[in-house]
Amino acid sequence: MKTFDIIYLAALNLYRRLGRTLLTVVGVIIGTASIVIMIAIGLTNLAQFDKILKGTEITRIEVQENTTESPEVLTRGGPVLNDISLTALREIEGVKRVVPLNNLQMYGQADRFHTDYLNIVTAPAENLPDLAKLAKGRYPSENSSMPEVIMGMGVARQFIQGEEDYSNRDYKGPSIDWLDTTINMYLGGKEELNNPEMPSSRQYRVRVVGIIEDIDRETPSYDIYMDINKGKAILKENYKLARELGIGENSYDMVYVYGDRIENVKDILKTIENYGFQGYSDTQWIDEIQKQERAQQGQLAVIGFISLVVSAIGIANTMMTGVLERRREIGVMKVVGVATRKIRYMFLAEAAIIGLIGGLAGILLSHLFGYIISTGSGETIFLGMYFSGGVKMIIPLWLDMAAMGLAITVGIIAGIFPSSKATKMSPLEAIRG
């Protein structure tokens, strides 16, 4: 009996018991589809998480002055974020760069519109590309003769003609081409500007040189940035008002510390806290999410594996039943001289064919399911996992091949005991039975 004859006879035997074969194949289909879908969900969720990480400054640490009310901090006054602190932060091992930030509260006028309180973030001009992406225009120049800013279109909504504009939900700001628009600004808000007891502020003509990208289609950016040296010059020229507002020329509201590698972030954060500052890094929540991701992926893989084990039991049951029903056939083959190993190969071939058919169908079913569950337009929550809009189920080729190989392997393993049982039968007892 040649190899082709063994495969042909195995397929013929399965066809003769078509109903039972189909039920067994269904079990393999469900098991294969389950393990592919479960692993694919884990891969998709992992890819979605990696996409989020790409938009996150993983190595960035936000540093602020410690506001803890502990007696120790109150006694020593707590460290201050100033130029001396910047030097100390730069000298920490593993620090790539340090970016100081300051907030300027200003009153603004553009054409017939005004904003009572405009919070401008000042940062070094060379670091602004790291803080904001532009939809159009350019970044502020350090050498410009007048202050320059980049702003999001959400800032435009803060410019009004009357107080009723604040209560209008559909108000999107004046119809002004903001790029290259000049805004008259004064240090302090409306309250300080109208208070005769407060020192007056100089007027500054500030040019908008860049428009920041919207966060998404429905949410504009409310950020507005200026070069920190221009901000310091404004504070210096209005030192009396700045002193009344509690703003120091050489002090900073926040400092961004960037590590050279993510592995160094924890050590840098620990050193910063030892200096007496408050530090926060995205790695703190990333570690927690990664732990949850690993736990979820393990659970999904176990669920899929259990389904495949159940299908293997079904194959073994079908093959064992076939052995008992075909005792006379087995006996005849032995009497006519068919080698014992050929009989074993025939039963193993039947089990492998069930695994092959079930594996192929299971893979097709998993791809169909992945197409259906893919969130082409909206958000989806499946098996407790969140999938954002537009996320497609990831089923790589290696997963299909691995699932196919696993289905066939499971089929063969499930057929080992029944085939061994068949080969151990006595020919005379088998024929007599």
Short mmCIF file of C-alpha atoms in Angstrom, two decimals, residues 140-352:
data_model
loop_
_atom_site.label_atom_id
_atom_site.label_comp_id
_atom_site.label_asym_id
_atom_site.label_seq_id
_atom_site.Cartn_x
_atom_site.Cartn_y
_atom_site.Cartn_z
CA PRO A 140 8.81 81.51 16.38
CA SER A 141 12.31 82.81 15.77
CA GLU A 142 14.69 83.76 18.58
CA ASN A 143 15.97 86.70 16.53
CA SER A 144 12.62 88.29 15.66
CA SER A 145 12.25 92.00 16.41
CA MET A 146 8.79 91.48 17.93
CA PRO A 147 7.31 88.62 19.99
CA GLU A 148 5.96 85.74 17.92
CA VAL A 149 3.54 82.97 18.89
CA ILE A 150 2.07 79.77 17.53
CA MET A 151 -1.52 78.99 18.53
CA GLY A 152 -4.28 76.44 18.12
CA MET A 153 -7.65 77.41 16.72
CA GLY A 154 -9.20 76.75 20.11
CA VAL A 155 -7.46 79.94 21.28
CA ALA A 156 -9.44 81.88 18.65
CA ARG A 157 -12.64 80.95 20.49
CA GLN A 158 -11.40 82.93 23.48
CA PHE A 159 -11.57 86.20 21.51
CA ILE A 160 -15.01 87.78 21.89
CA GLN A 161 -16.85 91.04 21.29
CA GLY A 162 -19.34 90.71 24.14
CA GLU A 163 -19.86 88.51 27.18
CA GLU A 164 -22.74 86.74 25.43
CA ASP A 165 -20.21 85.04 23.14
CA TYR A 166 -18.93 83.03 26.13
CA SER A 167 -22.36 81.41 26.58
CA ASN A 168 -22.73 80.56 22.87
CA ARG A 169 -21.74 76.90 22.46
CA ASP A 170 -21.47 77.24 18.68
CA TYR A 171 -19.12 80.23 18.86
CA LYS A 172 -15.81 79.43 17.13
CA GLY A 173 -14.17 82.82 17.33
CA PRO A 174 -13.94 85.74 14.90
CA SER A 175 -13.61 85.18 11.17
CA ILE A 176 -9.98 86.19 11.02
CA ASP A 177 -7.12 84.65 9.07
CA TRP A 178 -5.01 84.22 12.19
CA LEU A 179 -1.79 83.39 10.40
CA ASP A 180 0.33 86.60 10.34
CA THR A 181 -2.31 88.41 12.41
CA THR A 182 -0.97 90.87 14.98
CA ILE A 183 -2.41 90.72 18.52
CA ASN A 184 -1.97 93.57 20.99
CA MET A 185 -1.10 92.04 24.35
CA TYR A 186 -0.63 93.30 27.91
CA LEU A 187 0.91 91.43 30.83
CA GLY A 188 -1.78 90.37 33.31
CA GLY A 189 -5.49 89.75 32.81
CA LYS A 190 -8.45 92.08 32.52
CA GLU A 191 -8.67 92.52 36.29
CA GLU A 192 -5.06 93.69 36.58
CA LEU A 193 -5.41 95.89 33.51
CA ASN A 194 -8.43 97.74 34.97
CA ASN A 195 -6.99 98.04 38.48
CA PRO A 196 -5.53 101.56 38.91
CA GLU A 197 -3.53 100.42 41.93
CA MET A 198 -1.60 97.87 39.86
CA PRO A 199 1.47 98.92 37.82
CA SER A 200 0.56 99.35 34.16
CA SER A 201 1.85 97.00 31.48
CA ARG A 202 3.52 97.93 28.25
CA GLN A 203 1.71 97.09 25.03
CA TYR A 204 3.23 94.34 22.89
CA ARG A 205 2.44 93.69 19.26
CA VAL A 206 2.60 89.90 18.97
CA ARG A 207 2.50 88.20 15.58
CA VAL A 208 0.92 84.77 15.00
CA VAL A 209 3.43 82.90 12.81
CA GLY A 210 2.06 79.35 13.05
CA ILE A 211 -1.21 77.45 13.54
CA ILE A 212 -1.03 74.31 15.71
CA GLU A 213 -2.64 71.10 14.43
CA ASP A 214 -6.06 70.19 15.84
CA ILE A 215 -6.19 67.34 18.33
CA ASP A 216 -8.81 65.65 16.13
CA ARG A 217 -11.58 66.62 13.72
CA GLU A 218 -13.83 67.92 16.47
CA THR A 219 -11.30 69.18 19.03
CA PRO A 220 -9.00 72.10 18.22
CA SER A 221 -5.85 72.79 20.18
CA TYR A 222 -6.08 75.43 22.92
CA ASP A 223 -2.30 75.81 23.24
CA ILE A 224 -0.37 78.97 22.51
CA TYR A 225 3.45 79.14 22.71
CA MET A 226 6.09 81.89 22.74
CA ASP A 227 9.88 81.84 22.89
CA ILE A 228 10.94 81.87 26.54
CA ASN A 229 13.51 84.63 26.01
CA LYS A 230 10.79 86.91 24.67
CA GLY A 231 8.71 86.04 27.72
CA LYS A 232 11.60 86.89 30.04
CA ALA A 233 12.03 90.23 28.25
CA ILE A 234 8.34 91.03 28.85
CA LEU A 235 8.73 90.23 32.57
CA LYS A 236 11.92 92.28 32.79
CA GLU A 237 10.33 95.31 31.11
CA ASN A 238 7.34 95.04 33.48
CA TYR A 239 9.25 93.97 36.59
CA LYS A 240 6.99 95.91 38.97
CA LEU A 241 3.82 94.29 37.62
CA ALA A 242 5.54 90.89 37.45
CA ARG A 243 6.52 91.24 41.11
CA GLU A 244 2.89 92.06 42.01
CA LEU A 245 1.75 89.00 40.03
CA GLY A 246 4.32 86.80 41.79
CA ILE A 247 6.18 85.91 38.58
CA GLY A 248 9.95 85.62 38.73
CA GLU A 249 12.08 86.33 35.69
CA ASN A 250 14.46 83.42 36.37
CA SER A 251 12.00 80.97 37.93
CA TYR A 252 9.95 78.37 36.05
CA ASP A 253 6.49 76.85 36.48
CA MET A 254 7.54 73.47 35.06
CA VAL A 255 10.55 71.77 33.55
CA TYR A 256 10.52 68.88 31.08
CA VAL A 257 13.44 66.49 31.61
CA TYR A 258 14.06 64.02 28.75
CA GLY A 259 15.97 60.80 29.34
CA ASP A 260 18.21 59.33 26.65
CA ARG A 261 16.58 55.89 27.05
CA ILE A 262 13.38 54.63 28.59
CA GLU A 263 15.41 52.29 30.81
CA ASN A 264 16.95 55.32 32.56
CA VAL A 265 13.69 57.16 33.24
CA LYS A 266 13.03 55.50 36.61
CA ASP A 267 16.51 56.29 37.93
CA ILE A 268 16.28 59.88 36.69
CA LEU A 269 12.84 60.25 38.30
CA LYS A 270 14.18 58.91 41.59
CA THR A 271 17.09 61.39 41.53
CA ILE A 272 14.72 64.28 40.79
CA GLU A 273 12.56 63.33 43.75
CA ASN A 274 15.67 63.08 45.93
CA TYR A 275 16.41 66.67 44.93
CA GLY A 276 13.07 67.62 46.50
CA PHE A 277 11.04 68.17 43.32
CA GLN A 278 7.82 66.50 42.23
CA GLY A 279 8.24 64.36 39.13
CA TYR A 280 5.80 62.54 36.87
CA SER A 281 6.50 60.25 33.93
CA ASP A 282 4.21 58.38 31.54
CA THR A 283 6.25 55.24 32.27
CA GLN A 284 4.38 55.01 35.58
CA TRP A 285 1.07 54.23 33.85
CA ILE A 286 2.73 52.48 30.89
CA ASP A 287 4.19 49.82 33.23
CA GLU A 288 0.77 49.21 34.75
CA ILE A 289 -0.94 48.95 31.35
CA GLN A 290 1.75 46.59 30.07
CA LYS A 291 1.14 44.29 33.05
CA GLN A 292 -2.57 44.28 32.25
CA GLU A 293 -1.81 43.65 28.56
CA ARG A 294 0.34 40.62 29.37
CA ALA A 295 -2.30 39.23 31.73
CA GLN A 296 -5.08 39.70 29.14
CA GLN A 297 -3.04 38.12 26.35
CA GLY A 298 -2.28 35.13 28.57
CA GLN A 299 -5.97 34.72 29.38
CA LEU A 300 -6.94 34.94 25.70
CA ALA A 301 -4.32 32.36 24.71
CA VAL A 302 -5.53 29.97 27.44
CA ILE A 303 -9.15 30.32 26.26
CA GLY A 304 -8.15 29.54 22.68
CA PHE A 305 -5.97 26.60 23.75
CA ILE A 306 -8.79 25.10 25.81
CA SER A 307 -11.07 25.27 22.77
CA LEU A 308 -8.45 23.44 20.71
CA VAL A 309 -8.00 20.78 23.41
CA VAL A 310 -11.77 20.19 23.40
CA SER A 311 -11.66 19.72 19.63
CA ALA A 312 -8.77 17.25 20.06
CA ILE A 313 -10.92 15.21 22.43
CA GLY A 314 -13.62 15.20 19.76
CA ILE A 315 -11.16 13.89 17.16
CA ALA A 316 -9.95 11.17 19.53
CA ASN A 317 -13.55 10.15 20.27
CA THR A 318 -14.43 9.96 16.57
CA MET A 319 -11.32 7.95 15.74
CA MET A 320 -11.83 5.59 18.67
CA THR A 321 -15.42 4.98 17.69
CA GLY A 322 -14.26 4.33 14.12
CA VAL A 323 -11.74 1.77 15.33
CA LEU A 324 -14.40 -0.13 17.26
CA GLU A 325 -16.84 -0.03 14.31
CA ARG A 326 -14.21 -1.13 11.79
CA ARG A 327 -12.73 -4.05 13.69
CA ARG A 328 -13.58 -6.52 10.92
CA GLU A 329 -12.09 -4.21 8.26
CA ILE A 330 -8.90 -3.96 10.31
CA GLY A 331 -8.78 -7.71 10.73
CA VAL A 332 -9.17 -8.31 6.98
CA MET A 333 -6.33 -5.88 6.20
CA LYS A 334 -4.08 -7.73 8.63
CA VAL A 335 -5.04 -11.12 7.19
CA VAL A 336 -4.29 -10.04 3.60
CA GLY A 337 -0.85 -8.83 4.70
CA VAL A 338 -1.19 -5.08 5.17
CA ALA A 339 1.65 -3.96 7.43
CA THR A 340 0.74 -2.84 10.93
CA ARG A 341 2.46 0.52 10.42
CA LYS A 342 0.39 1.11 7.26
CA ILE A 343 -2.80 0.63 9.27
CA ARG A 344 -1.49 3.05 11.89
CA TYR A 345 -0.63 5.57 9.15
CA MET A 346 -4.14 5.28 7.74
CA PHE A 347 -5.78 6.24 11.03
CA LEU A 348 -3.25 9.01 11.61
CA ALA A 349 -3.96 10.27 8.08
CA GLU A 350 -7.68 10.40 8.88
CA ALA A 351 -6.98 12.44 12.01
CA ALA A 352 -4.61 14.74 10.08
#
